[in-house]
């Protein structure tokens, strides 16, 4: 007896990227994240490495690749910023894993889905960073301003959508 799947082929496609894109885009995001807030402090609200982690994780739709991508991007971000090494690595590893797992189940090419994913994962990233700093590192003076984190999530989402559309041009179907 034949079985029918209600999942479209588009939802199951895993994408790969040219090696130059795979290396240069995350590296550019990390360098910009480290350099831009110095002359323009307001740009510290952006989290470009998070946006890039989300894009590659949902595009590849492979939880292991999403975890490793998040770990690599997060650790490099830690090295270039004032965070203790491993804080962003842990947070972005978790986000890469969850985002890739969601990418397997949901059509992440849809603009509405991308907005929800970016907004939600930006808030999750803030919560993970809070928990890591507060619970794992034991920093009792580490506080979070939730209104600021909501604004950060909105700003990151607004910036992420054009970045996602730009990076879509480099996708190759496996």
PDB file of N, CA and C in Angstrom, residues 45 73 103 105 109 141 160:
ATOM      1  N   UNK A  45      23.140  46.935  20.010  1.00  0.00           N
ATOM      2  CA  UNK A  45      21.861  46.234  20.143  1.00  0.00           C
ATOM      3  C   UNK A  45      21.746  45.087  19.137  1.00  0.00           C
ATOM      4  N   UNK A  73      30.551  29.933  15.728  1.00  0.00           N
ATOM      5  CA  UNK A  73      30.275  31.372  15.643  1.00  0.00           C
ATOM      6  C   UNK A  73      30.287  31.987  17.037  1.00  0.00           C
ATOM      7  N   UNK A 103      13.703  23.861  11.551  1.00  0.00           N
ATOM      8  CA  UNK A 103      13.819  23.940  10.101  1.00  0.00           C
ATOM      9  C   UNK A 103      13.429  22.647   9.400  1.00  0.00           C
ATOM     10  N   UNK A 105      10.976  20.750  10.379  1.00  0.00           N
ATOM     11  CA  UNK A 105       9.541  20.563  10.524  1.00  0.00           C
ATOM     12  C   UNK A 105       8.688  21.674   9.898  1.00  0.00           C
ATOM     13  N   UNK A 109      11.145  29.170   4.669  1.00  0.00           N
ATOM     14  CA  UNK A 109      11.314  30.104   3.567  1.00  0.00           C
ATOM     15  C   UNK A 109      10.250  31.199   3.604  1.00  0.00           C
ATOM     16  N   UNK A 141      25.346  40.077  39.964  1.00  0.00           N
ATOM     17  CA  UNK A 141      25.054  41.437  39.516  1.00  0.00           C
ATOM     18  C   UNK A 141      24.676  41.505  38.037  1.00  0.00           C
ATOM     19  N   UNK A 160      17.464  41.179  10.264  1.00  0.00           N
ATOM     20  CA  UNK A 160      17.648  39.804   9.786  1.00  0.00           C
ATOM     21  C   UNK A 160      16.936  39.522   8.474  1.00  0.00           C
TER      22      UNK A 160
END
